[in-house]
């Protein structure tokens, strides 16, 4: 799979487009989703050029994968929804490929929470 360096998250990573940053580590960045689907909606992305989970899981270095997974945990804490923040829970979603409904071709996890999220899937 070829990575499109003009995708919107690549532009955010290069500082060409602003974002509301929540967290940053060596290999991950988290920022508010521009079109929130829940009271809390944050996107967590690896800094490396990975199209989706297939690409990341196969091609990322171990240190990038570890850092990214830890970033997911840090973001839920910072957002106040993690058990470690006495929160009430949350949901991580990663849309991959056409059936997954992925729009931006740079791997991202949506962290949604801050309210009860109901059933897991709605096929619309
Ligand atoms: P997906 O459909 O899983 O690819 O999700 C892409 C997400 O990126 C959507 O939830 C959009 O609202 C979000 N998004 C698109 N552009 C921006 C941006 N400039 N800043 C923050 N979030 C964005």
mmCIF file of N, CA and C and ligand atoms in Angstrom:
data_model
loop_
_atom_site.group_PDB
_atom_site.id
_atom_site.type_symbol
_atom_site.label_atom_id
_atom_site.label_comp_id
_atom_site.label_asym_id
_atom_site.label_seq_id
_atom_site.Cartn_x
_atom_site.Cartn_y
_atom_site.Cartn_z
ATOM 1 N N UNK A 1 0.851 -1.199 0.000
ATOM 2 C CA UNK A 1 0.000 0.000 0.000
ATOM 3 C C UNK A 1 0.883 1.244 0.000
ATOM 4 N N UNK A 2 0.460 2.228 -0.783
ATOM 5 C CA UNK A 2 1.283 3.429 -0.891
ATOM 6 C C UNK A 2 0.694 4.518 0.007
ATOM 7 N N UNK A 3 1.575 5.160 0.766
ATOM 8 C CA UNK A 3 1.148 6.225 1.672
ATOM 9 C C UNK A 3 1.031 7.548 0.907
ATOM 10 N N UNK A 4 -0.100 8.228 1.081
ATOM 11 C CA UNK A 4 -0.329 9.523 0.434
ATOM 12 C C UNK A 4 0.158 10.637 1.366
ATOM 13 N N UNK A 5 1.264 11.258 1.011
ATOM 14 C CA UNK A 5 1.856 12.270 1.903
ATOM 15 C C UNK A 5 1.028 13.557 1.953
ATOM 16 N N UNK A 6 -0.011 13.634 1.115
ATOM 17 C CA UNK A 6 -0.877 14.828 1.117
ATOM 18 C C UNK A 6 -2.125 14.640 1.971
ATOM 19 N N UNK A 7 -2.248 13.500 2.666
ATOM 20 C CA UNK A 7 -3.461 13.322 3.472
ATOM 21 C C UNK A 7 -3.457 14.312 4.637
ATOM 22 N N UNK A 8 -4.656 14.572 5.154
ATOM 23 C CA UNK A 8 -4.827 15.667 6.118
ATOM 24 C C UNK A 8 -4.028 15.458 7.415
ATOM 25 N N UNK A 9 -3.874 14.204 7.835
ATOM 26 C CA UNK A 9 -3.132 13.968 9.078
ATOM 27 C C UNK A 9 -1.630 14.136 8.860
ATOM 28 N N UNK A 10 -1.159 13.825 7.651
ATOM 29 C CA UNK A 10 0.253 14.088 7.332
ATOM 30 C C UNK A 10 0.510 15.592 7.404
ATOM 31 N N UNK A 11 -0.458 16.386 6.945
ATOM 32 C CA UNK A 11 -0.313 17.844 6.988
ATOM 33 C C UNK A 11 -0.319 18.345 8.433
ATOM 34 N N UNK A 12 -1.151 17.735 9.263
ATOM 35 C CA UNK A 12 -1.160 18.101 10.687
ATOM 36 C C UNK A 12 0.193 17.762 11.310
ATOM 37 N N UNK A 13 0.717 16.577 10.998
ATOM 38 C CA UNK A 13 2.012 16.159 11.558
ATOM 39 C C UNK A 13 3.138 17.092 11.113
ATOM 40 N N UNK A 14 3.042 17.620 9.908
ATOM 41 C CA UNK A 14 4.083 18.537 9.414
ATOM 42 C C UNK A 14 3.856 19.970 9.895
ATOM 43 N N UNK A 15 2.738 20.196 10.617
ATOM 44 C CA UNK A 15 2.453 21.532 11.134
ATOM 45 C C UNK A 15 1.861 22.464 10.087
ATOM 46 N N UNK A 16 1.406 21.905 8.964
ATOM 47 C CA UNK A 16 0.843 22.741 7.897
ATOM 48 C C UNK A 16 -0.620 23.096 8.163
ATOM 49 N N UNK A 17 -1.261 22.275 8.992
ATOM 50 C CA UNK A 17 -2.655 22.495 9.380
ATOM 51 C C UNK A 17 -2.684 22.413 10.908
ATOM 52 N N UNK A 18 -3.416 23.343 11.562
ATOM 53 C CA UNK A 18 -3.435 23.308 13.031
ATOM 54 C C UNK A 18 -4.288 22.161 13.577
ATOM 55 N N UNK A 19 -4.030 21.805 14.813
ATOM 56 C CA UNK A 19 -4.890 20.828 15.487
ATOM 57 C C UNK A 19 -4.960 21.217 16.956
ATOM 58 N N UNK A 20 -5.985 20.708 17.627
ATOM 59 C CA UNK A 20 -6.095 20.928 19.076
ATOM 60 C C UNK A 20 -5.434 19.747 19.767
ATOM 61 N N UNK A 21 -4.161 19.920 20.055
ATOM 62 C CA UNK A 21 -3.352 18.805 20.569
ATOM 63 C C UNK A 21 -3.735 18.429 21.993
ATOM 64 N N UNK A 22 -3.833 17.132 22.231
ATOM 65 C CA UNK A 22 -4.135 16.598 23.556
ATOM 66 C C UNK A 22 -2.907 15.939 24.163
ATOM 67 N N UNK A 23 -2.117 15.291 23.304
ATOM 68 C CA UNK A 23 -0.976 14.490 23.797
ATOM 69 C C UNK A 23 0.004 14.279 22.657
ATOM 70 N N UNK A 24 1.268 14.231 23.013
ATOM 71 C CA UNK A 24 2.298 13.922 22.011
ATOM 72 C C UNK A 24 3.392 13.104 22.676
ATOM 73 N N UNK A 25 3.883 12.108 21.965
ATOM 74 C CA UNK A 25 5.025 11.312 22.430
ATOM 75 C C UNK A 25 6.000 11.206 21.265
ATOM 76 N N UNK A 26 7.032 10.391 21.426
ATOM 77 C CA UNK A 26 8.025 10.262 20.346
ATOM 78 C C UNK A 26 7.383 9.798 19.040
ATOM 79 N N UNK A 27 6.419 8.898 19.158
ATOM 80 C CA UNK A 27 5.882 8.255 17.953
ATOM 81 C C UNK A 27 4.378 8.404 17.786
ATOM 82 N N UNK A 28 3.740 9.225 18.606
ATOM 83 C CA UNK A 28 2.281 9.350 18.516
ATOM 84 C C UNK A 28 1.840 10.791 18.768
ATOM 85 N N UNK A 29 0.695 11.125 18.191
ATOM 86 C CA UNK A 29 0.085 12.444 18.401
ATOM 87 C C UNK A 29 -1.409 12.227 18.595
ATOM 88 N N UNK A 30 -1.991 12.978 19.531
ATOM 89 C CA UNK A 30 -3.438 12.904 19.744
ATOM 90 C C UNK A 30 -4.001 14.317 19.708
ATOM 91 N N UNK A 31 -5.146 14.454 19.037
ATOM 92 C CA UNK A 31 -5.774 15.772 18.900
ATOM 93 C C UNK A 31 -7.284 15.589 18.787
ATOM 94 N N UNK A 32 -7.999 16.693 19.031
ATOM 95 C CA UNK A 32 -9.469 16.611 18.993
ATOM 96 C C UNK A 32 -9.968 16.408 17.573
ATOM 97 N N UNK A 33 -10.975 15.555 17.426
ATOM 98 C CA UNK A 33 -11.609 15.396 16.120
ATOM 99 C C UNK A 33 -12.372 16.673 15.787
ATOM 100 N N UNK A 34 -12.278 17.094 14.544
ATOM 101 C CA UNK A 34 -12.897 18.361 14.111
ATOM 102 C C UNK A 34 -14.425 18.263 14.057
ATOM 103 N N UNK A 35 -14.929 17.056 13.978
ATOM 104 C CA UNK A 35 -16.379 16.835 13.859
ATOM 105 C C UNK A 35 -16.807 15.783 14.884
ATOM 106 N N UNK A 36 -16.830 16.189 16.176
ATOM 107 C CA UNK A 36 -16.993 15.186 17.246
ATOM 108 C C UNK A 36 -18.304 14.410 17.165
ATOM 109 N N UNK A 37 -18.196 13.103 17.372
ATOM 110 C CA UNK A 37 -19.356 12.210 17.345
ATOM 111 C C UNK A 37 -19.790 11.807 18.757
ATOM 112 N N UNK A 38 -19.131 12.352 19.759
ATOM 113 C CA UNK A 38 -19.488 12.097 21.162
ATOM 114 C C UNK A 38 -18.974 13.291 21.964
ATOM 115 N N UNK A 39 -19.346 13.363 23.241
ATOM 116 C CA UNK A 39 -18.917 14.517 24.052
ATOM 117 C C UNK A 39 -17.406 14.650 24.045
ATOM 118 N N UNK A 40 -16.726 13.507 24.102
ATOM 119 C CA UNK A 40 -15.267 13.501 23.958
ATOM 120 C C UNK A 40 -14.941 12.698 22.707
ATOM 121 N N UNK A 41 -14.183 13.285 21.807
ATOM 122 C CA UNK A 41 -13.791 12.579 20.567
ATOM 123 C C UNK A 41 -12.386 13.038 20.199
ATOM 124 N N UNK A 42 -11.444 12.151 20.419
ATOM 125 C CA UNK A 42 -10.029 12.452 20.198
ATOM 126 C C UNK A 42 -9.479 11.437 19.204
ATOM 127 N N UNK A 43 -8.597 11.891 18.330
ATOM 128 C CA UNK A 43 -7.933 10.990 17.386
ATOM 129 C C UNK A 43 -6.506 10.747 17.854
ATOM 130 N N UNK A 44 -6.085 9.510 17.815
ATOM 131 C CA UNK A 44 -4.708 9.161 18.170
ATOM 132 C C UNK A 44 -4.061 8.560 16.928
ATOM 133 N N UNK A 45 -2.932 9.134 16.526
ATOM 134 C CA UNK A 45 -2.275 8.668 15.302
ATOM 135 C C UNK A 45 -0.795 8.397 15.563
ATOM 136 N N UNK A 46 -0.239 7.426 14.845
ATOM 137 C CA UNK A 46 1.225 7.277 14.902
ATOM 138 C C UNK A 46 1.848 8.395 14.067
ATOM 139 N N UNK A 47 3.062 8.798 14.422
ATOM 140 C CA UNK A 47 3.727 9.845 13.638
ATOM 141 C C UNK A 47 4.284 9.290 12.330
ATOM 142 N N UNK A 48 4.540 8.007 12.295
ATOM 143 C CA UNK A 48 5.082 7.385 11.086
ATOM 144 C C UNK A 48 4.024 7.284 9.996
ATOM 145 N N UNK A 49 4.479 7.107 8.742
ATOM 146 C CA UNK A 49 3.579 7.102 7.588
ATOM 147 C C UNK A 49 2.917 5.749 7.354
ATOM 148 N N UNK A 50 1.943 5.428 8.187
ATOM 149 C CA UNK A 50 1.254 4.140 8.057
ATOM 150 C C UNK A 50 -0.191 4.367 7.624
ATOM 151 N N UNK A 51 -0.588 3.667 6.583
ATOM 152 C CA UNK A 51 -1.908 3.871 5.987
ATOM 153 C C UNK A 51 -3.016 3.382 6.913
ATOM 154 N N UNK A 52 -2.798 2.215 7.471
ATOM 155 C CA UNK A 52 -3.864 1.582 8.263
ATOM 156 C C UNK A 52 -3.242 0.556 9.202
ATOM 157 N N UNK A 53 -4.092 -0.211 9.870
ATOM 158 C CA UNK A 53 -3.605 -1.168 10.864
ATOM 159 C C UNK A 53 -2.803 -2.294 10.212
ATOM 160 N N UNK A 54 -3.169 -2.669 8.984
ATOM 161 C CA UNK A 54 -2.414 -3.717 8.281
ATOM 162 C C UNK A 54 -0.966 -3.264 8.097
ATOM 163 N N UNK A 55 -0.826 -2.043 7.604
ATOM 164 C CA UNK A 55 0.486 -1.451 7.358
ATOM 165 C C UNK A 55 1.262 -1.311 8.671
ATOM 166 N N UNK A 56 0.615 -0.733 9.673
ATOM 167 C CA UNK A 56 1.295 -0.466 10.953
ATOM 168 C C UNK A 56 1.737 -1.762 11.623
ATOM 169 N N UNK A 57 0.832 -2.732 11.697
ATOM 170 C CA UNK A 57 1.155 -3.966 12.434
ATOM 171 C C UNK A 57 2.260 -4.752 11.740
ATOM 172 N N UNK A 58 2.344 -4.619 10.407
ATOM 173 C CA UNK A 58 3.377 -5.360 9.664
ATOM 174 C C UNK A 58 4.701 -4.608 9.600
ATOM 175 N N UNK A 59 4.631 -3.287 9.499
ATOM 176 C CA UNK A 59 5.823 -2.526 9.115
ATOM 177 C C UNK A 59 6.381 -1.583 10.168
ATOM 178 N N UNK A 60 5.626 -1.273 11.209
ATOM 179 C CA UNK A 60 6.153 -0.356 12.229
ATOM 180 C C UNK A 60 7.209 -1.065 13.068
ATOM 181 N N UNK A 61 8.136 -0.263 13.585
ATOM 182 C CA UNK A 61 9.148 -0.813 14.503
ATOM 183 C C UNK A 61 8.478 -1.100 15.846
ATOM 184 N N UNK A 62 9.068 -2.053 16.591
ATOM 185 C CA UNK A 62 8.503 -2.394 17.897
ATOM 186 C C UNK A 62 8.338 -1.154 18.772
ATOM 187 N N UNK A 63 9.342 -0.266 18.757
ATOM 188 C CA UNK A 63 9.262 0.926 19.621
ATOM 189 C C UNK A 63 8.090 1.820 19.230
ATOM 190 N N UNK A 64 7.769 1.870 17.954
ATOM 191 C CA UNK A 64 6.622 2.674 17.513
ATOM 192 C C UNK A 64 5.314 2.043 17.995
ATOM 193 N N UNK A 65 5.244 0.723 17.915
ATOM 194 C CA UNK A 65 4.012 0.035 18.326
ATOM 195 C C UNK A 65 3.807 0.176 19.832
ATOM 196 N N UNK A 66 4.865 -0.004 20.581
ATOM 197 C CA UNK A 66 4.755 0.127 22.045
ATOM 198 C C UNK A 66 4.345 1.552 22.404
ATOM 199 N N UNK A 67 5.002 2.517 21.803
ATOM 200 C CA UNK A 67 4.710 3.920 22.099
ATOM 201 C C UNK A 67 3.253 4.256 21.747
ATOM 202 N N UNK A 68 2.780 3.715 20.638
ATOM 203 C CA UNK A 68 1.414 4.025 20.197
ATOM 204 C C UNK A 68 0.388 3.433 21.156
ATOM 205 N N UNK A 69 0.599 2.180 21.542
ATOM 206 C CA UNK A 69 -0.354 1.552 22.470
ATOM 207 C C UNK A 69 -0.349 2.293 23.812
ATOM 208 N N UNK A 70 0.832 2.687 24.263
ATOM 209 C CA UNK A 70 0.884 3.452 25.521
ATOM 210 C C UNK A 70 0.184 4.809 25.348
ATOM 211 N N UNK A 71 0.309 5.397 24.174
ATOM 212 C CA UNK A 71 -0.367 6.678 23.911
ATOM 213 C C UNK A 71 -1.884 6.512 24.042
ATOM 214 N N UNK A 72 -2.410 5.391 23.556
ATOM 215 C CA UNK A 72 -3.857 5.160 23.679
ATOM 216 C C UNK A 72 -4.272 5.209 25.151
ATOM 217 N N UNK A 73 -3.458 4.599 25.991
ATOM 218 C CA UNK A 73 -3.761 4.599 27.434
ATOM 219 C C UNK A 73 -3.601 5.974 28.059
ATOM 220 N N UNK A 74 -2.589 6.699 27.642
ATOM 221 C CA UNK A 74 -2.375 8.045 28.187
ATOM 222 C C UNK A 74 -3.527 8.976 27.813
ATOM 223 N N UNK A 75 -3.992 8.852 26.582
ATOM 224 C CA UNK A 75 -5.057 9.748 26.110
ATOM 225 C C UNK A 75 -6.347 9.502 26.886
ATOM 226 N N UNK A 76 -6.685 8.246 27.135
ATOM 227 C CA UNK A 76 -7.925 7.995 27.889
ATOM 228 C C UNK A 76 -7.794 8.505 29.328
ATOM 229 N N UNK A 77 -6.572 8.458 29.863
ATOM 230 C CA UNK A 77 -6.358 9.032 31.198
ATOM 231 C C UNK A 77 -6.520 10.548 31.157
ATOM 232 N N UNK A 78 -5.837 11.174 30.199
ATOM 233 C CA UNK A 78 -5.899 12.647 30.096
ATOM 234 C C UNK A 78 -7.323 13.131 29.847
ATOM 235 N N UNK A 79 -8.099 12.340 29.121
ATOM 236 C CA UNK A 79 -9.483 12.726 28.826
ATOM 237 C C UNK A 79 -10.408 12.486 30.017
ATOM 238 N N UNK A 80 -9.897 11.805 31.033
ATOM 239 C CA UNK A 80 -10.696 11.592 32.248
ATOM 240 C C UNK A 80 -11.672 10.438 32.157
ATOM 241 N N UNK A 81 -11.505 9.582 31.144
ATOM 242 C CA UNK A 81 -12.458 8.487 30.971
ATOM 243 C C UNK A 81 -11.889 7.125 31.398
ATOM 244 N N UNK A 82 -10.593 7.099 31.640
ATOM 245 C CA UNK A 82 -9.922 5.855 32.030
ATOM 246 C C UNK A 82 -10.202 5.513 33.497
ATOM 247 N N UNK A 83 -10.095 4.226 33.822
ATOM 248 C CA UNK A 83 -10.183 3.807 35.231
ATOM 249 C C UNK A 83 -9.161 4.536 36.075
ATOM 250 N N UNK A 84 -7.989 4.806 35.455
ATOM 251 C CA UNK A 84 -6.918 5.487 36.196
ATOM 252 C C UNK A 84 -7.238 6.949 36.450
ATOM 253 N N UNK A 85 -8.292 7.442 35.820
ATOM 254 C CA UNK A 85 -8.741 8.816 36.068
ATOM 255 C C UNK A 85 -10.134 8.806 36.702
ATOM 256 N N UNK A 86 -10.489 7.663 37.279
ATOM 257 C CA UNK A 86 -11.824 7.490 37.877
ATOM 258 C C UNK A 86 -12.926 7.761 36.853
ATOM 259 N N UNK A 87 -12.642 7.458 35.602
ATOM 260 C CA UNK A 87 -13.622 7.675 34.546
ATOM 261 C C UNK A 87 -14.586 6.504 34.414
ATOM 262 N N UNK A 88 -15.550 6.667 33.516
ATOM 263 C CA UNK A 88 -16.616 5.672 33.370
ATOM 264 C C UNK A 88 -16.492 4.850 32.093
ATOM 265 N N UNK A 89 -15.351 4.960 31.422
ATOM 266 C CA UNK A 89 -15.145 4.136 30.233
ATOM 267 C C UNK A 89 -15.192 4.923 28.947
ATOM 268 N N UNK A 90 -14.934 4.219 27.878
ATOM 269 C CA UNK A 90 -14.772 4.875 26.581
ATOM 270 C C UNK A 90 -14.732 3.794 25.512
ATOM 271 N N UNK A 91 -14.608 4.239 24.262
ATOM 272 C CA UNK A 91 -14.494 3.280 23.161
ATOM 273 C C UNK A 91 -13.414 3.751 22.190
ATOM 274 N N UNK A 92 -12.546 2.834 21.797
ATOM 275 C CA UNK A 92 -11.604 3.095 20.710
ATOM 276 C C UNK A 92 -12.126 2.418 19.456
ATOM 277 N N UNK A 93 -12.102 3.157 18.360
ATOM 278 C CA UNK A 93 -12.540 2.635 17.063
ATOM 279 C C UNK A 93 -11.460 2.962 16.032
ATOM 280 N N UNK A 94 -11.114 1.986 15.203
ATOM 281 C CA UNK A 94 -10.211 2.276 14.091
ATOM 282 C C UNK A 94 -10.840 1.756 12.809
ATOM 283 N N UNK A 95 -11.210 2.673 11.926
ATOM 284 C CA UNK A 95 -11.805 2.302 10.649
ATOM 285 C C UNK A 95 -10.683 2.002 9.660
ATOM 286 N N UNK A 96 -10.784 0.843 9.025
ATOM 287 C CA UNK A 96 -9.736 0.419 8.093
ATOM 288 C C UNK A 96 -10.341 0.030 6.753
ATOM 289 N N UNK A 97 -9.867 0.695 5.698
ATOM 290 C CA UNK A 97 -10.275 0.319 4.338
ATOM 291 C C UNK A 97 -11.722 0.658 4.031
ATOM 292 N N UNK A 98 -12.155 0.321 2.810
ATOM 293 C CA UNK A 98 -13.504 0.701 2.346
ATOM 294 C C UNK A 98 -14.625 0.141 3.222
ATOM 295 N N UNK A 99 -14.598 -1.146 3.554
ATOM 296 C CA UNK A 99 -15.669 -1.702 4.392
ATOM 297 C C UNK A 99 -15.635 -1.106 5.793
ATOM 298 N N UNK A 100 -14.444 -0.720 6.249
ATOM 299 C CA UNK A 100 -14.322 -0.111 7.580
ATOM 300 C C UNK A 100 -14.748 1.346 7.590
ATOM 301 N N UNK A 101 -14.937 1.930 6.406
ATOM 302 C CA UNK A 101 -15.367 3.334 6.337
ATOM 303 C C UNK A 101 -14.245 4.322 6.591
ATOM 304 N N UNK A 102 -13.005 3.911 6.328
ATOM 305 C CA UNK A 102 -11.869 4.810 6.558
ATOM 306 C C UNK A 102 -11.863 5.927 5.521
ATOM 307 N N UNK A 103 -11.789 7.179 6.027
ATOM 308 C CA UNK A 103 -11.755 8.325 5.118
ATOM 309 C C UNK A 103 -10.356 8.901 4.974
ATOM 310 N N UNK A 104 -9.633 8.965 6.070
ATOM 311 C CA UNK A 104 -8.285 9.538 6.025
ATOM 312 C C UNK A 104 -7.267 8.392 5.999
ATOM 313 N N UNK A 105 -6.434 8.328 4.941
ATOM 314 C CA UNK A 105 -5.533 7.181 4.781
ATOM 315 C C UNK A 105 -4.234 7.289 5.578
ATOM 316 N N UNK A 106 -4.386 7.592 6.855
ATOM 317 C CA UNK A 106 -3.270 7.548 7.821
ATOM 318 C C UNK A 106 -3.876 6.896 9.059
ATOM 319 N N UNK A 107 -3.267 5.814 9.548
ATOM 320 C CA UNK A 107 -3.846 5.078 10.677
ATOM 321 C C UNK A 107 -4.269 6.010 11.813
ATOM 322 N N UNK A 108 -5.468 5.825 12.304
ATOM 323 C CA UNK A 108 -5.925 6.613 13.450
ATOM 324 C C UNK A 108 -6.910 5.804 14.271
ATOM 325 N N UNK A 109 -6.870 6.050 15.568
ATOM 326 C CA UNK A 109 -7.848 5.480 16.488
ATOM 327 C C UNK A 109 -8.706 6.626 17.003
ATOM 328 N N UNK A 110 -10.015 6.443 16.919
ATOM 329 C CA UNK A 110 -10.953 7.405 17.492
ATOM 330 C C UNK A 110 -11.167 7.016 18.949
ATOM 331 N N UNK A 111 -10.986 7.945 19.869
ATOM 332 C CA UNK A 111 -11.353 7.702 21.265
ATOM 333 C C UNK A 111 -12.624 8.504 21.527
ATOM 334 N N UNK A 112 -13.717 7.791 21.767
ATOM 335 C CA UNK A 112 -14.983 8.467 22.042
ATOM 336 C C UNK A 112 -15.451 8.106 23.449
ATOM 337 N N UNK A 113 -16.041 9.070 24.102
ATOM 338 C CA UNK A 113 -16.509 8.829 25.469
ATOM 339 C C UNK A 113 -17.117 10.095 26.049
ATOM 340 N N UNK A 114 -17.183 10.116 27.378
ATOM 341 C CA UNK A 114 -17.775 11.262 28.058
ATOM 342 C C UNK A 114 -19.276 11.139 28.215
ATOM 343 N N UNK A 115 -19.822 10.031 27.700
ATOM 344 C CA UNK A 115 -21.257 9.755 27.806
ATOM 345 C C UNK A 115 -21.451 8.281 27.483
ATOM 346 N N UNK A 116 -22.638 7.762 27.768
ATOM 347 C CA UNK A 116 -22.912 6.373 27.418
ATOM 348 C C UNK A 116 -22.998 6.250 25.895
ATOM 349 N N UNK A 117 -22.324 5.251 25.340
ATOM 350 C CA UNK A 117 -22.169 5.167 23.881
ATOM 351 C C UNK A 117 -23.126 4.191 23.211
ATOM 352 N N UNK A 118 -23.935 3.510 23.982
ATOM 353 C CA UNK A 118 -24.929 2.629 23.374
ATOM 354 C C UNK A 118 -24.321 1.402 22.729
ATOM 355 N N UNK A 119 -25.050 0.845 21.755
ATOM 356 C CA UNK A 119 -24.611 -0.378 21.096
ATOM 357 C C UNK A 119 -23.358 -0.129 20.267
ATOM 358 N N UNK A 120 -22.634 -1.202 19.999
ATOM 359 C CA UNK A 120 -21.346 -1.039 19.351
ATOM 360 C C UNK A 120 -21.433 -0.633 17.885
ATOM 361 N N UNK A 121 -22.336 -1.246 17.121
ATOM 362 C CA UNK A 121 -22.346 -1.010 15.681
ATOM 363 C C UNK A 121 -23.691 -0.518 15.184
ATOM 364 N N UNK A 122 -23.619 0.412 14.239
ATOM 365 C CA UNK A 122 -24.828 0.826 13.542
ATOM 366 C C UNK A 122 -24.464 0.873 12.066
ATOM 367 N N UNK A 123 -25.000 -0.071 11.271
ATOM 368 C CA UNK A 123 -24.607 -0.153 9.844
ATOM 369 C C UNK A 123 -25.485 0.783 9.036
ATOM 370 N N UNK A 124 -24.961 1.985 8.774
ATOM 371 C CA UNK A 124 -25.748 2.949 7.982
ATOM 372 C C UNK A 124 -25.067 3.202 6.663
HETATM 373 P P1 LIG B 1 -12.227 8.022 9.432
HETATM 374 O O1 LIG B 1 -13.577 8.128 8.781
HETATM 375 O O2 LIG B 1 -12.122 6.894 10.400
HETATM 376 O O3 LIG B 1 -11.112 8.033 8.405
HETATM 377 O O4 LIG B 1 -12.072 9.315 10.338
HETATM 378 C C1 LIG B 1 -11.522 10.509 9.909
HETATM 379 C C2 LIG B 1 -11.800 11.511 10.998
HETATM 380 O O5 LIG B 1 -10.940 12.615 10.812
HETATM 381 C C3 LIG B 1 -13.225 12.067 11.028
HETATM 382 O O6 LIG B 1 -13.822 11.781 12.293
HETATM 383 C C4 LIG B 1 -13.039 13.571 10.800
HETATM 384 O O7 LIG B 1 -13.944 14.345 11.534
HETATM 385 C C5 LIG B 1 -11.612 13.775 11.260
HETATM 386 N N1 LIG B 1 -10.914 14.921 10.701
HETATM 387 C C6 LIG B 1 -10.820 15.261 9.389
HETATM 388 N N2 LIG B 1 -10.073 16.369 9.249
HETATM 389 C C7 LIG B 1 -9.674 16.722 10.491
HETATM 390 C C8 LIG B 1 -8.876 17.781 11.020
HETATM 391 N N3 LIG B 1 -8.327 18.715 10.224
HETATM 392 N N4 LIG B 1 -8.683 17.854 12.362
HETATM 393 C C9 LIG B 1 -9.234 16.929 13.169
HETATM 394 N N5 LIG B 1 -9.993 15.899 12.739
HETATM 395 C C10 LIG B 1 -10.214 15.800 11.418
#
